[in-house]
PDB file of N, CA and C in Angstrom:
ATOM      1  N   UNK A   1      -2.386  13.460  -8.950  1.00  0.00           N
ATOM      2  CA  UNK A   1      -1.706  13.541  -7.674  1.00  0.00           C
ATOM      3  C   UNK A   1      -2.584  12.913  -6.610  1.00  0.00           C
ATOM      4  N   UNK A   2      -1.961  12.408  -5.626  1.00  0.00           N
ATOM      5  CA  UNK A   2      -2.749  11.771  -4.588  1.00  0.00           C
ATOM      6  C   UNK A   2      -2.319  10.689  -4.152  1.00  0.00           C
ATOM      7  N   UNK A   3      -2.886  10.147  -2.811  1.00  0.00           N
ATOM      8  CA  UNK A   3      -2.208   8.828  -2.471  1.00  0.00           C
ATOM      9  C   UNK A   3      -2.738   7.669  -3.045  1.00  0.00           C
ATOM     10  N   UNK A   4      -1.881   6.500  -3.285  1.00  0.00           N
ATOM     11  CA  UNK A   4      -2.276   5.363  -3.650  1.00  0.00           C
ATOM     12  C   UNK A   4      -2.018   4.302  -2.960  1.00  0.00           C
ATOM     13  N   UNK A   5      -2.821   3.044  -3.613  1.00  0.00           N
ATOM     14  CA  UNK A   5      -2.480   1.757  -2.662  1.00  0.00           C
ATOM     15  C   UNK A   5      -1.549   1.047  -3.970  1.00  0.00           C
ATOM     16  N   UNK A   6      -0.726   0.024  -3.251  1.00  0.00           N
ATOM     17  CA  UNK A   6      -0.074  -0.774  -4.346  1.00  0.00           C
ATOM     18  C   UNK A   6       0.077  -1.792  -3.315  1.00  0.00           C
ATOM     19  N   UNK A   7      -0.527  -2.933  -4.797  1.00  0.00           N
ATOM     20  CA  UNK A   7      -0.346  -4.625  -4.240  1.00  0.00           C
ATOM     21  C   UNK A   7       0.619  -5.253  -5.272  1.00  0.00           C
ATOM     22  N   UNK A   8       1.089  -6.420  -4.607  1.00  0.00           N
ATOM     23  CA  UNK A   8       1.743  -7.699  -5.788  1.00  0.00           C
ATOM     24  C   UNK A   8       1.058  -8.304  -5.075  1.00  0.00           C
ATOM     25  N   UNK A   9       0.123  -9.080  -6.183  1.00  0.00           N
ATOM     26  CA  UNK A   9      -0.943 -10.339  -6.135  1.00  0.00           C
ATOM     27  C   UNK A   9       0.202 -11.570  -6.834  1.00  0.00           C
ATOM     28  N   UNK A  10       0.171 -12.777  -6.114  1.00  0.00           N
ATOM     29  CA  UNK A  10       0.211 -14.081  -6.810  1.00  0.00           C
ATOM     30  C   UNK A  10      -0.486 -14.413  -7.660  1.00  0.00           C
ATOM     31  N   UNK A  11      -0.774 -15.715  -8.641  1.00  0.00           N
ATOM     32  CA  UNK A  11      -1.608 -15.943  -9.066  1.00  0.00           C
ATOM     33  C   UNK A  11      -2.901 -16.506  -8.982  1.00  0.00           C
ATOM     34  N   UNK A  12      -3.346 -16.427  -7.459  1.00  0.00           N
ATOM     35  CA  UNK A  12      -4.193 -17.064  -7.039  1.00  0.00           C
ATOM     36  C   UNK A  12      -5.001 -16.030  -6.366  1.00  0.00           C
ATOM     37  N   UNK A  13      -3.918 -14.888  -6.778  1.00  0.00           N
ATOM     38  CA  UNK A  13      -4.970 -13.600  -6.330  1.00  0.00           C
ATOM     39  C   UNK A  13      -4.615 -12.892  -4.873  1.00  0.00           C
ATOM     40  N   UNK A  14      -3.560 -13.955  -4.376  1.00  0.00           N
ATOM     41  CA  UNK A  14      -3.131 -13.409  -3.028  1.00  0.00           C
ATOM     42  C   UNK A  14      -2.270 -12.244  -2.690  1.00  0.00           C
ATOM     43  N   UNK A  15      -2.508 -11.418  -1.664  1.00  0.00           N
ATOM     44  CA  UNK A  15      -1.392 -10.540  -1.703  1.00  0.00           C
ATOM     45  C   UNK A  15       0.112 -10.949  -1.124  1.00  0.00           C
ATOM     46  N   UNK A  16       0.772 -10.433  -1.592  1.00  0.00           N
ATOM     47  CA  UNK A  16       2.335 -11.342  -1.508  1.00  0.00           C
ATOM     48  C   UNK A  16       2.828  -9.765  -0.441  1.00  0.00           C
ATOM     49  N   UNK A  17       2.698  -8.756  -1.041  1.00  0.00           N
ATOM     50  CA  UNK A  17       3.504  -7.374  -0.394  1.00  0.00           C
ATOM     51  C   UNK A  17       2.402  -6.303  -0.409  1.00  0.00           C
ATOM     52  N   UNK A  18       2.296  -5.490  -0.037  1.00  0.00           N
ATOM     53  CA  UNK A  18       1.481  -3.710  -0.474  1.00  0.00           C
ATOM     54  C   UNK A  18       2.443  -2.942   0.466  1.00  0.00           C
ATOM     55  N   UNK A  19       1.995  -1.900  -0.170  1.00  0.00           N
ATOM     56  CA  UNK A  19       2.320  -0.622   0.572  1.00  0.00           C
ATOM     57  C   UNK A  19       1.442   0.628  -0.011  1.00  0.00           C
ATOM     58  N   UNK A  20       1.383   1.646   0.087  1.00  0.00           N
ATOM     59  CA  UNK A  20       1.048   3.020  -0.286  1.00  0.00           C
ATOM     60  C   UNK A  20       2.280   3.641  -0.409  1.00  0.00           C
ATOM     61  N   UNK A  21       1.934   5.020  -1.538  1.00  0.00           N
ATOM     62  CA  UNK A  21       2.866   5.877  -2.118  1.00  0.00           C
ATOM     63  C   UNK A  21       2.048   6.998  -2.116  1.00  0.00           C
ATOM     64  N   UNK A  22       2.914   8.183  -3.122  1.00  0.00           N
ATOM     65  CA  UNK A  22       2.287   9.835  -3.355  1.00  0.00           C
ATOM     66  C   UNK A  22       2.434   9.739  -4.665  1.00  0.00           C
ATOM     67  N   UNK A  23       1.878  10.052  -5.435  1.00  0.00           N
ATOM     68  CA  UNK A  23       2.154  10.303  -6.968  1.00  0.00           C
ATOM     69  C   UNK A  23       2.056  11.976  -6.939  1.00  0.00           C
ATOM     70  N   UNK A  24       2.756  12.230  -7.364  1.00  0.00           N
ATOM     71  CA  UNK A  24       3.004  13.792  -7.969  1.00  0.00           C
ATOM     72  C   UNK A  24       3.110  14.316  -9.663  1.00  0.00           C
ATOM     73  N   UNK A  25       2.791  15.431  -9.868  1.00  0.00           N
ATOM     74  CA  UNK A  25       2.949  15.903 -11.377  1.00  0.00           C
ATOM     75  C   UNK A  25       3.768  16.636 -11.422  1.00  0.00           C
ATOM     76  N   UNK A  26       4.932  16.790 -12.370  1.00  0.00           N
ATOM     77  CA  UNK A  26       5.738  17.672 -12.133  1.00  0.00           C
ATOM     78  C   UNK A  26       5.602  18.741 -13.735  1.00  0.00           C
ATOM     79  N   UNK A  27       4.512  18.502 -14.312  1.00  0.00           N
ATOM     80  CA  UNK A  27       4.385  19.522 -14.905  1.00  0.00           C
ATOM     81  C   UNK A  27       4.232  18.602 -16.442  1.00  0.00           C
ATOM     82  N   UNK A  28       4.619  17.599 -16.690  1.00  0.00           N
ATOM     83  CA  UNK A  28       4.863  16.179 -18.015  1.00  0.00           C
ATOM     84  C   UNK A  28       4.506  15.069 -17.794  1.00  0.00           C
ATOM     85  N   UNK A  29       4.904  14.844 -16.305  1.00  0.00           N
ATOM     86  CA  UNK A  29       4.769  13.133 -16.083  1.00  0.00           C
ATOM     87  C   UNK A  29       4.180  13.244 -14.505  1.00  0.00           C
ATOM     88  N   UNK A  30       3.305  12.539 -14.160  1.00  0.00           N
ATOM     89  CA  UNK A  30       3.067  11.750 -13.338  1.00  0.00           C
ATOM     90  C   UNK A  30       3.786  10.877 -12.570  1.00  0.00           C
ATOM     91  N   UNK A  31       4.391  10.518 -11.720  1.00  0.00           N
ATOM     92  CA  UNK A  31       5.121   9.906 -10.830  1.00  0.00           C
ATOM     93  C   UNK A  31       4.845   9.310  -9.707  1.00  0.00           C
ATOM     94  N   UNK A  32       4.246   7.703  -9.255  1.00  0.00           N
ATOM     95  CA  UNK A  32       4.081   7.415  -8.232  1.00  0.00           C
ATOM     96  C   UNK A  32       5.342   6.954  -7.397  1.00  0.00           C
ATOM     97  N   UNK A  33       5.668   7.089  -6.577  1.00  0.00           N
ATOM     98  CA  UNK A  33       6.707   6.748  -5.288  1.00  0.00           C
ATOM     99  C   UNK A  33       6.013   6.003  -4.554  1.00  0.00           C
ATOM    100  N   UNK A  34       6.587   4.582  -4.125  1.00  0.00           N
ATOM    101  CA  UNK A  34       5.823   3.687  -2.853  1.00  0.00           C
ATOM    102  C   UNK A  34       6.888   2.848  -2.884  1.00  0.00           C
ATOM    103  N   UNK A  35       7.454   2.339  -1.540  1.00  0.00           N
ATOM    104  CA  UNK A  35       8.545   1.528  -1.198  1.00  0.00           C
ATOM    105  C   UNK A  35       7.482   0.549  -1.088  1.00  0.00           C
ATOM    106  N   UNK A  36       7.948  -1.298  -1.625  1.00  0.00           N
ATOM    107  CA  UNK A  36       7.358  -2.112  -1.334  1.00  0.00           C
ATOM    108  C   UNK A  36       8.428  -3.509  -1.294  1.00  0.00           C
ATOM    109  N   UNK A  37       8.114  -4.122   0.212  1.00  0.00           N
ATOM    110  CA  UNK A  37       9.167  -5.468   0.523  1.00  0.00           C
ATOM    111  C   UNK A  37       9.238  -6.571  -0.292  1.00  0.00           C
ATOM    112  N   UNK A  38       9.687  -7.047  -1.451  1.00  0.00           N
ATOM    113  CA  UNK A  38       9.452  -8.070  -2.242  1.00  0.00           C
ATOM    114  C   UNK A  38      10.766  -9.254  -2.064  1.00  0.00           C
ATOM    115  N   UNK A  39      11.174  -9.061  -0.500  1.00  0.00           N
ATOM    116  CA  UNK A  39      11.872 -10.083  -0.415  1.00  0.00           C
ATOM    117  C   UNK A  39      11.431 -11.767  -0.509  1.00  0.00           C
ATOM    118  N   UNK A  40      10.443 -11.411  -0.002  1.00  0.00           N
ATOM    119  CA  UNK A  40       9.612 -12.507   0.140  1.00  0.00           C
ATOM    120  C   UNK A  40       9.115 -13.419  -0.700  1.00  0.00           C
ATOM    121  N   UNK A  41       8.984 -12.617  -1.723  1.00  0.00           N
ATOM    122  CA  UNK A  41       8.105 -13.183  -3.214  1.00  0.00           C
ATOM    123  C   UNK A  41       9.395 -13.783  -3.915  1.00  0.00           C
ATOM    124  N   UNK A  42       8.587 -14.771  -4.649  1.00  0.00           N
ATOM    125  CA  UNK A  42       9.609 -16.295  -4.817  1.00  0.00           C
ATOM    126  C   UNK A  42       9.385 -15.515  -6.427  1.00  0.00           C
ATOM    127  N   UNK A  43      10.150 -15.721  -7.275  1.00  0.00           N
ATOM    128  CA  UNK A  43      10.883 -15.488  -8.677  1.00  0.00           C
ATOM    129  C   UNK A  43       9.555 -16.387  -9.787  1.00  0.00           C
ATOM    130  N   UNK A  44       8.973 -15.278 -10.272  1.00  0.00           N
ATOM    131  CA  UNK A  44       7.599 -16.093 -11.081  1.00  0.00           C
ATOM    132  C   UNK A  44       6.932 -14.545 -11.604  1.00  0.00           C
ATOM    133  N   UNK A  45       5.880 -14.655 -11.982  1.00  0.00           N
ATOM    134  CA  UNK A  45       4.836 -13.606 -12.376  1.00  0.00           C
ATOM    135  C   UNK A  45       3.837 -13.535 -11.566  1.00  0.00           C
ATOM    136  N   UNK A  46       3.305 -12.213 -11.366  1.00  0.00           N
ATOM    137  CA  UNK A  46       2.700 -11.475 -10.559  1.00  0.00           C
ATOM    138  C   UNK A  46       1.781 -10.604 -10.856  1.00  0.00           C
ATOM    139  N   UNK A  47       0.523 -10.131 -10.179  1.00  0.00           N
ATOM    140  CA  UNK A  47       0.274  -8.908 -10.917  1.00  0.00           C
ATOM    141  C   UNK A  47       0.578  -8.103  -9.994  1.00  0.00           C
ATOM    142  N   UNK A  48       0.690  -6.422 -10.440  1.00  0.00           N
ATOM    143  CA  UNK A  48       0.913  -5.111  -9.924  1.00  0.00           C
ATOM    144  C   UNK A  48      -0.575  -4.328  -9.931  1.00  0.00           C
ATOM    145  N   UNK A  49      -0.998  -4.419  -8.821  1.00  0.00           N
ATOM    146  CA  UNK A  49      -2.297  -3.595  -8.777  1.00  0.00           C
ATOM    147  C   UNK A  49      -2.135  -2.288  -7.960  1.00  0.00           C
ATOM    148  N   UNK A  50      -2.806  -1.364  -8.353  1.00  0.00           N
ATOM    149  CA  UNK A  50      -2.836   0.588  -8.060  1.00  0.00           C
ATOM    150  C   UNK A  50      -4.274   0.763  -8.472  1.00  0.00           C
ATOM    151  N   UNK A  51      -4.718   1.980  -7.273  1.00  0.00           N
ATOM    152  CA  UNK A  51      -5.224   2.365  -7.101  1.00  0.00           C
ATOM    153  C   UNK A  51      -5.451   3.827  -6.395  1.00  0.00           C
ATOM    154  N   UNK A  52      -6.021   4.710  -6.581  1.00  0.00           N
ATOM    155  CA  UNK A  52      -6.338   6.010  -5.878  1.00  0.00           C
ATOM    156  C   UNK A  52      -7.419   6.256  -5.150  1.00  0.00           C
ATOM    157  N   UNK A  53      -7.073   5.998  -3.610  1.00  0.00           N
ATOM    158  CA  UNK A  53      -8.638   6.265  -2.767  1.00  0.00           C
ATOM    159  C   UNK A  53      -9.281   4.719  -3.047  1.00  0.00           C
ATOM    160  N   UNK A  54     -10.815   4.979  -3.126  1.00  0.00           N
ATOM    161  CA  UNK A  54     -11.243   3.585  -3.166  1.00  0.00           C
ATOM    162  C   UNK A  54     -11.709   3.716  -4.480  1.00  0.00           C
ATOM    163  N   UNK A  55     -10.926   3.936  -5.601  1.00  0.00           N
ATOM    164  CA  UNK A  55     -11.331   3.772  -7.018  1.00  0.00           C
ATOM    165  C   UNK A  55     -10.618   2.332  -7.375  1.00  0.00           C
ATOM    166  N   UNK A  56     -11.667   1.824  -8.781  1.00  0.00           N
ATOM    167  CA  UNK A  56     -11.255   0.680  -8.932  1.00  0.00           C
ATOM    168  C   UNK A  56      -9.554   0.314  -9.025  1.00  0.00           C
ATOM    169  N   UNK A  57      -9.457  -0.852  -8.898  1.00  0.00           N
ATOM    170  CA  UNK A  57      -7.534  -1.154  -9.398  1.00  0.00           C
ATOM    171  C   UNK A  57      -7.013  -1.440 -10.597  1.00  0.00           C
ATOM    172  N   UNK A  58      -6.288  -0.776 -10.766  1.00  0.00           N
ATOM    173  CA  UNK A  58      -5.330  -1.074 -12.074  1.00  0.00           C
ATOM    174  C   UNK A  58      -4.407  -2.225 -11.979  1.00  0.00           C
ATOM    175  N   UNK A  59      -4.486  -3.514 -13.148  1.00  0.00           N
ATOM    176  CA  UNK A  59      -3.585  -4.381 -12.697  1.00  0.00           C
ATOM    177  C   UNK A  59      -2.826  -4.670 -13.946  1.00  0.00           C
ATOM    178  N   UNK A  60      -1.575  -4.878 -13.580  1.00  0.00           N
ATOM    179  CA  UNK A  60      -0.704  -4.850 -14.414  1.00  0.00           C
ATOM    180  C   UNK A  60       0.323  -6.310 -14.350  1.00  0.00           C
ATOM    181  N   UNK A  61       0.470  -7.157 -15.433  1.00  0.00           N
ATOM    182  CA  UNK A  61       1.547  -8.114 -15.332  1.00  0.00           C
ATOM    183  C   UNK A  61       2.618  -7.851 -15.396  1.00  0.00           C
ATOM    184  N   UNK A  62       3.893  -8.506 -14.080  1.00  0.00           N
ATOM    185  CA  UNK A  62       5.410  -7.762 -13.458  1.00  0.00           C
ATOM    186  C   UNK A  62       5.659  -9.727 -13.600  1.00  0.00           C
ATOM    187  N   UNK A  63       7.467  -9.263 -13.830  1.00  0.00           N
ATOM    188  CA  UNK A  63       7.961 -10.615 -13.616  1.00  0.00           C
ATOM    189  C   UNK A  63       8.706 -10.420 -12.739  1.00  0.00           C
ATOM    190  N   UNK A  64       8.634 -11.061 -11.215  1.00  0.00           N
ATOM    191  CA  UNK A  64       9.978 -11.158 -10.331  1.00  0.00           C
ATOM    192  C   UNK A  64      11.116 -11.990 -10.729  1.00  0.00           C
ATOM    193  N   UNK A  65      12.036 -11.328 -10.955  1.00  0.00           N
ATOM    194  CA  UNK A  65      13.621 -12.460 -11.472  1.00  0.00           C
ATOM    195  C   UNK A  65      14.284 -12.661 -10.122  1.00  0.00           C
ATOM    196  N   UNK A  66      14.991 -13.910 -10.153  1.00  0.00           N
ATOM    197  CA  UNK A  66      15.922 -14.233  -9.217  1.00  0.00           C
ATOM    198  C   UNK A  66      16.366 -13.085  -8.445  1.00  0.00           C
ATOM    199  N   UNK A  67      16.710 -13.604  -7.409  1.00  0.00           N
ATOM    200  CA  UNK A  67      17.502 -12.224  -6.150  1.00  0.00           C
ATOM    201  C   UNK A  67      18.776 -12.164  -6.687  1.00  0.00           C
TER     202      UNK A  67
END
């Protein structure tokens, strides 16, 4: 539980969107919540980086599809 940061990096490492969320436990699963604007970001691959506080980031490969 706790707050987090969340980025979509380009591939050049840039940030395209972030926002912060709450992750909660509900007793099984873990759950982060964070609204993030990805109007912007053009239809390609991305990474998804998270983090808690200033602990390192977790990055994860996301594909944006067409709007």
């Amino acid at each position: 539980e706790g707050q987090y940061s969340v980025q979509f990096r380009n591939n050049a490492g840039g940030v395209v969107a972030q926002s912060t969320g709450t992750a909660k436990w509900n007793g099984t699963t873990e759950t982060l919540s964070a609204r993030i604007d990805l109007r912007r970001a053009e239809p390609g691959q991305y990474t998804l980086a998270i983090r808690e506080g200033a602990s390192s980031w977790h990055q994860y490969s996301v594909f944006v599809d067409e709007k």
